[in-house]
Short mmCIF file of C-alpha atoms and ligand atoms in Angstrom, two decimals:
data_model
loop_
_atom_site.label_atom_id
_atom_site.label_comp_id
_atom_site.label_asym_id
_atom_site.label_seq_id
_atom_site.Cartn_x
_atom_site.Cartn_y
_atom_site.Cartn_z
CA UNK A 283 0.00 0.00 0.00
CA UNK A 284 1.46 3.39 -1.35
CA UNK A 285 2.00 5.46 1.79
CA UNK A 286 1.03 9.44 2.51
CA UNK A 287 2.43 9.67 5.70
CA UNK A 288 2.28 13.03 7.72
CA UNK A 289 3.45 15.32 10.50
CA UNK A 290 0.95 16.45 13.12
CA UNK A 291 2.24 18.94 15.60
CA UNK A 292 0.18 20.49 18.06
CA UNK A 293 1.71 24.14 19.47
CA UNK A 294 -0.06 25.53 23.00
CA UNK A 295 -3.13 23.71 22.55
CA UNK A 296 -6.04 23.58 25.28
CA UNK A 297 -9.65 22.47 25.57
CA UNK A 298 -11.98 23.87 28.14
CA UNK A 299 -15.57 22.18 28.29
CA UNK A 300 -18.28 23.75 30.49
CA UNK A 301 -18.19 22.55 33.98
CA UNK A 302 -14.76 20.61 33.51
CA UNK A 303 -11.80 22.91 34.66
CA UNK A 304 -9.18 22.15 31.36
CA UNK A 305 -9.82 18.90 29.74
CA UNK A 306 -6.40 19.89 27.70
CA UNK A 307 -4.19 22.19 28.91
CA UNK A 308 -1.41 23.82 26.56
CA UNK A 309 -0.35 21.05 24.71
CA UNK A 310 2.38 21.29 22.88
CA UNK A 311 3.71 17.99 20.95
CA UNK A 312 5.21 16.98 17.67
CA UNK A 313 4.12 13.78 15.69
CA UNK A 314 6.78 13.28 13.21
CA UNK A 315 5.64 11.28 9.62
CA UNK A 316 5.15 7.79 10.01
CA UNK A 317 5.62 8.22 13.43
CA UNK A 318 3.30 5.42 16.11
CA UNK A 319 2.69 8.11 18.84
CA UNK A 320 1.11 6.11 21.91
CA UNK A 321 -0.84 8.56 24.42
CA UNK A 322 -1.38 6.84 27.29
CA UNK A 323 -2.84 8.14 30.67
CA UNK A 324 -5.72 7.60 33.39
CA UNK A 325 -9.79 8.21 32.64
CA UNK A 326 -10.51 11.63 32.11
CA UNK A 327 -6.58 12.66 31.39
CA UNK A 328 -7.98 14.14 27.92
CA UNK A 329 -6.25 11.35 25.57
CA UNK A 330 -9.75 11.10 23.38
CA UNK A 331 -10.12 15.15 23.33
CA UNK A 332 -6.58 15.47 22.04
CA UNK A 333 -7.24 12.67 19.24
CA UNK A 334 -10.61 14.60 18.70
CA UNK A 335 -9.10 17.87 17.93
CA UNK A 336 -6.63 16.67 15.48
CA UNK A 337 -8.83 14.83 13.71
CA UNK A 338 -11.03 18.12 14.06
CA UNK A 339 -14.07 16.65 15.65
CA UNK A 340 -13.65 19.06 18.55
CA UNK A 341 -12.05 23.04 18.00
CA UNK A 342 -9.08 23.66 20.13
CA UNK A 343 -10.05 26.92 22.85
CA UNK A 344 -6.60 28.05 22.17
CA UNK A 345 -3.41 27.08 20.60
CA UNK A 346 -3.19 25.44 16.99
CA UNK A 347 -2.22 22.44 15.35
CA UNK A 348 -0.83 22.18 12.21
CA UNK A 349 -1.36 18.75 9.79
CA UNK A 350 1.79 18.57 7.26
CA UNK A 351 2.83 22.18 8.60
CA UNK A 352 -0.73 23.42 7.25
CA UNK A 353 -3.02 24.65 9.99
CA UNK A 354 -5.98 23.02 10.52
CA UNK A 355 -8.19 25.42 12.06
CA UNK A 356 -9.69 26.42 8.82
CA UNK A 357 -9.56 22.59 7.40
CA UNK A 358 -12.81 20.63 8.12
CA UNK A 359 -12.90 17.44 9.42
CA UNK A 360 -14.01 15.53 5.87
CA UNK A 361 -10.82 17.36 4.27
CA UNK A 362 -8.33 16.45 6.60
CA UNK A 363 -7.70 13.07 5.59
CA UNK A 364 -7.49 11.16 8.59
CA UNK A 365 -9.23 7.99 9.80
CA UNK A 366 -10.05 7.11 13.13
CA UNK A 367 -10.52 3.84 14.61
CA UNK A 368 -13.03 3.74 17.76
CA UNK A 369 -13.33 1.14 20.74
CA UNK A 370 -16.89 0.02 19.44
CA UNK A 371 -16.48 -0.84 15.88
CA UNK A 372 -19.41 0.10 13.99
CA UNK A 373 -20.30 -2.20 11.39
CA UNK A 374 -22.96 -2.34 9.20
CA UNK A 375 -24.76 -5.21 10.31
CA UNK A 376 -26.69 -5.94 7.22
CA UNK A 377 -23.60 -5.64 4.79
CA UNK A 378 -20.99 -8.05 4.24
CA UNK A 379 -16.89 -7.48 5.30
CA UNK A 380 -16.39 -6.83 1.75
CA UNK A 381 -19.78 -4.02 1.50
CA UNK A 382 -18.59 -2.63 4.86
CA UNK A 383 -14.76 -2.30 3.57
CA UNK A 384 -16.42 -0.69 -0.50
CA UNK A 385 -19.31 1.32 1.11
CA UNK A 386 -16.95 4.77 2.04
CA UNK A 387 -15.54 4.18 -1.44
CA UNK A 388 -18.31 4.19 -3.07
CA UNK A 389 -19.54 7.33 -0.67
CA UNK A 390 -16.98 9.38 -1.84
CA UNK A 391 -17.45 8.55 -5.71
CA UNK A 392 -13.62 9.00 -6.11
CA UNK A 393 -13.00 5.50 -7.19
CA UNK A 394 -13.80 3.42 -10.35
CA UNK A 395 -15.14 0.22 -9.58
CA UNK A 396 -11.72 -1.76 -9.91
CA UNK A 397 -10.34 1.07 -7.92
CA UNK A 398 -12.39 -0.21 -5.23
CA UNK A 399 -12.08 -3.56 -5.97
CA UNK A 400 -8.17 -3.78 -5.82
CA UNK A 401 -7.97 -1.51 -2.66
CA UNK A 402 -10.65 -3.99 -0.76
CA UNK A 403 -8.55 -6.79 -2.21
CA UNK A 404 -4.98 -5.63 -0.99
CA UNK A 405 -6.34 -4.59 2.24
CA UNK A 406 -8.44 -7.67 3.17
CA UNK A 407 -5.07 -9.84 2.33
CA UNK A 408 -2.58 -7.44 4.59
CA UNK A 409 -5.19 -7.78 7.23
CA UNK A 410 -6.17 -12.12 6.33
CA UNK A 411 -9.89 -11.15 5.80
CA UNK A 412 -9.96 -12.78 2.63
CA UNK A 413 -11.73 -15.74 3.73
CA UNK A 414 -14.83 -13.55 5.94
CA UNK A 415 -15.56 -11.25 2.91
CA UNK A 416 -18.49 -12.70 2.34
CA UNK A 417 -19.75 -12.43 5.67
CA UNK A 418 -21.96 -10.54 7.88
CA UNK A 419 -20.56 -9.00 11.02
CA UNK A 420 -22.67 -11.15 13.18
CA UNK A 421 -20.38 -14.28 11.79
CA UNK A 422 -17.32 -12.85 12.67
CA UNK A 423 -15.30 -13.09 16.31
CA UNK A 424 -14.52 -10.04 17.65
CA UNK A 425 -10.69 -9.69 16.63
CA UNK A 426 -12.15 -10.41 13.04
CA UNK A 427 -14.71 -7.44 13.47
CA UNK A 428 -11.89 -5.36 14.65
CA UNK A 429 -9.76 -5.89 11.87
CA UNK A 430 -13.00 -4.99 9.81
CA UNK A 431 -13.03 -1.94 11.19
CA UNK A 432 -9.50 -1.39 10.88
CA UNK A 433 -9.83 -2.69 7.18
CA UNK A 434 -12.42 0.59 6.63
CA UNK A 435 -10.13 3.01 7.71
CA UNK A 436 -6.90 1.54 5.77
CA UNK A 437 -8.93 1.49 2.46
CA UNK A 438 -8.82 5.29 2.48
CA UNK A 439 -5.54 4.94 2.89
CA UNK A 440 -5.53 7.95 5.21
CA UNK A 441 -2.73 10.83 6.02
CA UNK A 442 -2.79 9.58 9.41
CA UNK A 443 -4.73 7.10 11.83
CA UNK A 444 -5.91 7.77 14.87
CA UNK A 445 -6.87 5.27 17.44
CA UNK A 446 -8.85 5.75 20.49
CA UNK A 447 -8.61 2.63 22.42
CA UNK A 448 -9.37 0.46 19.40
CA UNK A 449 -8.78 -3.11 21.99
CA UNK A 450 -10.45 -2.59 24.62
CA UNK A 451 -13.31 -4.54 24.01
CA UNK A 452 -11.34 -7.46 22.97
CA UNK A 453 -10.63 -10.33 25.31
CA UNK A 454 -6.65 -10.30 27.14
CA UNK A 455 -5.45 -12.81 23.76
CA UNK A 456 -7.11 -11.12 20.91
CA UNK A 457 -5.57 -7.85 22.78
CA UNK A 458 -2.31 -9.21 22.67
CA UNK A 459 -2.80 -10.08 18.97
CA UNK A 460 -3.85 -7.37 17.77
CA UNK A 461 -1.42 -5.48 19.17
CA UNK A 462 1.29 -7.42 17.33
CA UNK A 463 -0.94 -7.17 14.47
CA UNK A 464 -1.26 -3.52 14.43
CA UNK A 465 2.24 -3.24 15.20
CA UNK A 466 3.29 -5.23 11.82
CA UNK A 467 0.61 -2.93 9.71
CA UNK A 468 2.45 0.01 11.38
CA UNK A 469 5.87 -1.19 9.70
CA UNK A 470 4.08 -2.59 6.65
CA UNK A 471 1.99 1.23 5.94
CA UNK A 472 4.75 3.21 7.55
CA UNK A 473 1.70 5.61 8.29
CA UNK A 474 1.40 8.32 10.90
CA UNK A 475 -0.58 6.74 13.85
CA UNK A 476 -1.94 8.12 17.00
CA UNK A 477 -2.99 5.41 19.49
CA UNK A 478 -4.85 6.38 22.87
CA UNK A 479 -4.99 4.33 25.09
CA UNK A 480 -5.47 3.90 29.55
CA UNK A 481 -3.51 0.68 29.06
CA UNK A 482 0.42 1.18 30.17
CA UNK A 483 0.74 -2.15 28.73
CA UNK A 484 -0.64 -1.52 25.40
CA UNK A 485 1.70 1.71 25.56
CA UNK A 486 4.88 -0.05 26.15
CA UNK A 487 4.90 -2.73 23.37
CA UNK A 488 3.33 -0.57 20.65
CA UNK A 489 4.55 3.12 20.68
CA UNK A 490 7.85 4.53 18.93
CA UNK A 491 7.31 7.05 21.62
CA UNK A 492 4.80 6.94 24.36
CA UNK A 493 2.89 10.72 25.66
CA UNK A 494 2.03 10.05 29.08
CA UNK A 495 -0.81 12.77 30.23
CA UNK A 496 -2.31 13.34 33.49
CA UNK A 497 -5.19 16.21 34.33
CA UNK A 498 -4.49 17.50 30.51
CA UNK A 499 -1.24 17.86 30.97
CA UNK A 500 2.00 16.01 29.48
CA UNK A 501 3.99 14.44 32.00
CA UNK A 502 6.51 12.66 30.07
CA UNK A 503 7.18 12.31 26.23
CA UNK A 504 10.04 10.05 25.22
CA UNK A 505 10.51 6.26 24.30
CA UNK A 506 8.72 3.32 26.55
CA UNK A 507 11.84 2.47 27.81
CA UNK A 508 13.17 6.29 28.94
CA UNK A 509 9.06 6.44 30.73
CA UNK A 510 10.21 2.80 32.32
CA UNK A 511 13.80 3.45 33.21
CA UNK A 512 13.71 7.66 33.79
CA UNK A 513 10.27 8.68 34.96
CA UNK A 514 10.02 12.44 34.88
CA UNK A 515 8.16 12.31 37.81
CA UNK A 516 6.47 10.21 40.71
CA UNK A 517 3.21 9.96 38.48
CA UNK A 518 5.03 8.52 35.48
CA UNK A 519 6.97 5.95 37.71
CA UNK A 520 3.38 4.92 39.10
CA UNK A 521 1.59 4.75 35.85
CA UNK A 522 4.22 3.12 33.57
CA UNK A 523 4.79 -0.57 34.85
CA UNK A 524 3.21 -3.58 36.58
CA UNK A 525 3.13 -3.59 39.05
CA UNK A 526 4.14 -0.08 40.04
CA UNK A 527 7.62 1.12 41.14
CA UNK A 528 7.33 0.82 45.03
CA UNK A 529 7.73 4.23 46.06
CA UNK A 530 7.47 5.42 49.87
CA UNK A 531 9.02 8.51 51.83
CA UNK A 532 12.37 8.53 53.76
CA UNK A 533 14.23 10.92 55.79
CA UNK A 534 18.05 11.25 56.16
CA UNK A 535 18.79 11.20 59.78
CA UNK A 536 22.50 11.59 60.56
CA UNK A 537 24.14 9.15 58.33
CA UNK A 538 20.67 6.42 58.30
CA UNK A 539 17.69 6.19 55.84
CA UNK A 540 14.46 6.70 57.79
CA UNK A 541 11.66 4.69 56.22
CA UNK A 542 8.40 6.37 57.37
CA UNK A 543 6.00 3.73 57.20
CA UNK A 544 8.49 0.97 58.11
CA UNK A 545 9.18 2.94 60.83
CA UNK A 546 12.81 1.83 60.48
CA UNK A 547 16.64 3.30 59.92
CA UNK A 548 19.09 2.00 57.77
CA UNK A 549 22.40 3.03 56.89
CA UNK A 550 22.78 5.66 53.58
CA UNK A 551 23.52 3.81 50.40
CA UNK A 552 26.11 6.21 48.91
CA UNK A 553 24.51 6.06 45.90
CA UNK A 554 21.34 8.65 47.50
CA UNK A 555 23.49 9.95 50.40
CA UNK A 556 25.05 13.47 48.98
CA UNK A 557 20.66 13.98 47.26
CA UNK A 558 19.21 13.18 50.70
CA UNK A 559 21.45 15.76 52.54
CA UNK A 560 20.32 18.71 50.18
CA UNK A 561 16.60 17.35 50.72
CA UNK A 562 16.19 16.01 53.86
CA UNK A 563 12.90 14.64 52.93
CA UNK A 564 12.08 12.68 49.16
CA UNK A 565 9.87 10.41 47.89
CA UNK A 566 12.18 6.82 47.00
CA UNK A 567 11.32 4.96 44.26
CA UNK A 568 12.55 0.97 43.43
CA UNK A 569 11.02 -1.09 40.72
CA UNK A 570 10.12 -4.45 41.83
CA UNK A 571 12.82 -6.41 39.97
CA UNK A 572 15.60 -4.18 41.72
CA UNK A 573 14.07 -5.86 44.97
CA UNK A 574 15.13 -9.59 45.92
CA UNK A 575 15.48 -11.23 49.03
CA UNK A 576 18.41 -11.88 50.74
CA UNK A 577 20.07 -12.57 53.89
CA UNK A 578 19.69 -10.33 57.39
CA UNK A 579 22.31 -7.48 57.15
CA UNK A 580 22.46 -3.87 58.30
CA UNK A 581 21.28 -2.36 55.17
CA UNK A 582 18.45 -5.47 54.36
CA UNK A 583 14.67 -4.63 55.09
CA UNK A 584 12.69 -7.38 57.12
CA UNK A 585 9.30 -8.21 55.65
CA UNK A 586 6.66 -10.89 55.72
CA UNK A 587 5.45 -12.34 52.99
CA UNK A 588 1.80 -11.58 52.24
CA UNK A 589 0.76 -12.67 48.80
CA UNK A 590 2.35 -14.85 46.17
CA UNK A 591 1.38 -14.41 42.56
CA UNK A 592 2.94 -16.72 40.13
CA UNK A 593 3.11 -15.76 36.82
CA UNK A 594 4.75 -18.61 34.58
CA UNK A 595 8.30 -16.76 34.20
CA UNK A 596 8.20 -15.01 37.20
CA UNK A 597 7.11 -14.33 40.54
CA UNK A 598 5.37 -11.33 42.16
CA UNK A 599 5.65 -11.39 45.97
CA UNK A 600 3.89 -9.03 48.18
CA UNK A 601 5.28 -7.95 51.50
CA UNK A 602 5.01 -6.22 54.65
CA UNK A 603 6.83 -4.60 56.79
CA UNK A 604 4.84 -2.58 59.31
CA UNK A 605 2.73 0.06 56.95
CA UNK A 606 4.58 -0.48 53.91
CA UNK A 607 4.49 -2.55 51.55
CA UNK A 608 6.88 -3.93 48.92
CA UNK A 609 6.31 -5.71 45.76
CA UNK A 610 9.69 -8.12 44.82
CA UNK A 611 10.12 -9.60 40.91
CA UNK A 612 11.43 -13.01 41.79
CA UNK A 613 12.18 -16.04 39.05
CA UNK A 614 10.04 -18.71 38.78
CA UNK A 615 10.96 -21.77 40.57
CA UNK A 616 11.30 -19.54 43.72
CA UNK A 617 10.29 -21.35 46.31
CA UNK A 618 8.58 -18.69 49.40
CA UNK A 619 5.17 -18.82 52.29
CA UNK A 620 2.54 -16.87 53.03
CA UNK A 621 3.66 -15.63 55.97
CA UNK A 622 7.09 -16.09 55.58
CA UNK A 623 9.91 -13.45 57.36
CA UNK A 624 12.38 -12.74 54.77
CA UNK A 625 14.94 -9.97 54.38
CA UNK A 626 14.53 -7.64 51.35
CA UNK A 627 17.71 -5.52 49.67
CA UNK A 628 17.54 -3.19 47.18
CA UNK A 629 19.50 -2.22 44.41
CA UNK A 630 21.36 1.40 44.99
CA UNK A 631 22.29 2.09 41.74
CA UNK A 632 18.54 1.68 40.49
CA UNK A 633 17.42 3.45 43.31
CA UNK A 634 15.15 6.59 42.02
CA UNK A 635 14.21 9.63 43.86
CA UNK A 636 11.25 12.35 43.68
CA UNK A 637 10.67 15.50 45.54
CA UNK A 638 8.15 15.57 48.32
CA UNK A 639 6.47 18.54 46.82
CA UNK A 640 6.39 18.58 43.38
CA UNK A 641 7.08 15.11 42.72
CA UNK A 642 9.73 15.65 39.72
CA UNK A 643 12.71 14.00 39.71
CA UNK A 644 15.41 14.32 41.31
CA UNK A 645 18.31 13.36 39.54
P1 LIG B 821 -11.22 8.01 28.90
O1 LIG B 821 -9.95 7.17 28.95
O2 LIG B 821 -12.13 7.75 30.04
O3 LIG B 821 -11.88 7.96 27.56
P2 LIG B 821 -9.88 10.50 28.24
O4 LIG B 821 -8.50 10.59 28.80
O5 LIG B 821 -10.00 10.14 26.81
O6 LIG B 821 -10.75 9.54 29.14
P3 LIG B 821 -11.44 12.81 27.58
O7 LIG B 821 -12.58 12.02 27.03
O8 LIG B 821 -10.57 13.51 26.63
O9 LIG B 821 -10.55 11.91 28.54
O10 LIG B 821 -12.04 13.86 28.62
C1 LIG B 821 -11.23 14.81 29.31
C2 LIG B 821 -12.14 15.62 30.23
O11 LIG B 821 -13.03 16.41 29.46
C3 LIG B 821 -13.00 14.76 31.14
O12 LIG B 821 -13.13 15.42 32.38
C4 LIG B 821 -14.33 14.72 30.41
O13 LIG B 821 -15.38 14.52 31.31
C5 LIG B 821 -14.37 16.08 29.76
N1 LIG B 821 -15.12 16.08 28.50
C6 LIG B 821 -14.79 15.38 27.38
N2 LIG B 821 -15.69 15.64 26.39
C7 LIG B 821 -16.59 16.52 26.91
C8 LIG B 821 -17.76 17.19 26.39
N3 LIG B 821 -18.17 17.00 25.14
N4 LIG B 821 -18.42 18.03 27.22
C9 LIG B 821 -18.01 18.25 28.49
N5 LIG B 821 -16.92 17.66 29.04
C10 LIG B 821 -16.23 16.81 28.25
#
């Protein structure tokens, strides 16, 4: 499929509805052609608003954007060339895969008949419908459906595609397909595509570059591994990753680590020592795999174990120790009890650190 790929960048853009405070406040991002832009965030963050406005659904109360460097506040939606791809898929019922892939063809009177025929041909084989054409959506499962409605926004072969949480209807293993799916279309179209979605999992395997938002704001852009490894801030590092970094507050007291809700000292790694003495106070951060358990030393946390969740490769064990808890990534074949008193140490060089106040990090 010939491909029209496009830039989208957005410069100070915000969205006030009535009675919501900002949905989208001053927005400012680039989406470079052929780019596979994830924006990822909780309920209510703005992700659909954002993908609403570009594809011009939904005016901007201040701030442009600009499609190919054009500016699309004088562009209407039908003449912006863009295809969007909802969570419920839409089908005509009473049409066939191959009537529901023709029928915006034909709408647009554009095409000549072969025209139509060769796009619904190429686009049924990239996306293996060729064997459902001839059926009605009510024969189809629902990854097939999906594709289907997938399959009407590729035959317009579009400037861009937007997504807004296209899988979420879609049980955890035709998820996980399509993601891999979409992911090979991605490389196959090199098209630019916007994908919105609440799921962090979804936003680490699929994006070139994940936009985490929060309260209409951008928190973090950058690759799924910078959001994984650096977290801008404590809401990124809670967000991005299951389960969540552990993060609780400590104190430096003389030369020892005070663990509020452990409600124990330990001595300073050297690795945090020289942050903690400009902030006596900071929000510590430790992803579960730079947990394990090991034996009773001065710097090793004691914990019970509370919950064991085997995974198949790995382990997730929950623990206590008075009012906080800890989540450890163990390998499988691990061998722990409910209820077990273990010893926890954590890895200082992976150690991560946020300010009390404002959250950021600190580096
Ligand atoms: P979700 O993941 O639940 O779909 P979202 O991140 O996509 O959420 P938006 O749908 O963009 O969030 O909504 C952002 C905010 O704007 C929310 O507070 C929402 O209630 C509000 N909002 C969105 N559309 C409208 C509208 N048409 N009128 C009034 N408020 C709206």
């Amino acid at each position: 499929m010939d491909s029209k790929a496009t830039s989208v960048s957005l410069v100070g853009v915000s969205k006030t509805f009535q009675g919501v405070s900002v949905a989208v406040d001053s927005l400012s991002l680039e989406i470079k052609e052929g780019e596979f832009v994830v924006l990822v965030g909780p309920s209510g963050c703005g992700k659909s608003t954002v993908l609403r406005m570009i594809a011009g659904l939904d005016s901007p109360t201040s701030g442009e954007i600009f499609i190919s460097g054009v500016n699309a506040s004088n562009v209407e939606p039908k003449d912006r060339d863009i295809a969007m791809v909802f969570q419920t898929h839409a089908l005509y019922p009473h049409m066939t895969v191959r009537e529901n892939l023709e029928f915006g063809l034909k709408l647009k009177g554009l095409f000549t008949s072969n025209e139509i025929r060769e796009r619904v041909r190429e686009t049924a084989e990239i996306l293996e419908l060729e064997s459902v054409l001839d059926r009605k959506p009510k024969h189809l499962s629902g990854g097939q459906r999906q594709r289907v409605a997938l399959g009407r926004a590729m035959v317009r072969k579009p400037r861009i595609f937007l997504f807004d949480e296209p899988l979420s209807n879609l049980d955890a293993k035709m998820r996980n397909q399509m993601r891999v799916e979409l992911g090979r279309l991605h490389t196959r179209l090199q098209s630019t595509m916007v994908f919105v979605t609440h799921d962090q999992t979804e936003a680490m395997t699929m994006g070139d570059r994940i936009v985490c938002l929060n309260e209409g704001k951008i928190q973090q852009i950058g690759s799924p591994m910078e959001l994984y490894s650096h977290p801008a801030n404590e809401f990124v590092a809670g967000f991005i990753g299951i389960p969540p970094m552990n993060i609780f507050s400590v104190q430096f007291i003389r030369d020892d680590i005070f663990i509020e809700k452990a409600g124990l000292s330990i001595p300073a790694f050297s690795s945090v020592a020289s942050t903690l003495k400009k902030y006596p106070r900071i929000r510590m951060g430790i992803r579960p795999e730079y947990l394990s358990i090991c034996s009773s030393s001065p710097k090793a946390i004691p914990i019970t174990v509370e919950v064991i969740e085997p995974l198949g490769p790995e382990t997730l064990i929950y623990t206590r120790c008075n009012d906080l808890s800890l989540v450890v990534r163990v390998s499988a074949g691990s061998h722990y009890e409910v209820g077990e008193r273990l010893f926890l140490c954590l890895d200082e060089l992976k150690i991560q650190m946020f300010d009390i106040s404002t959250g950021e990090s600190i580096h």
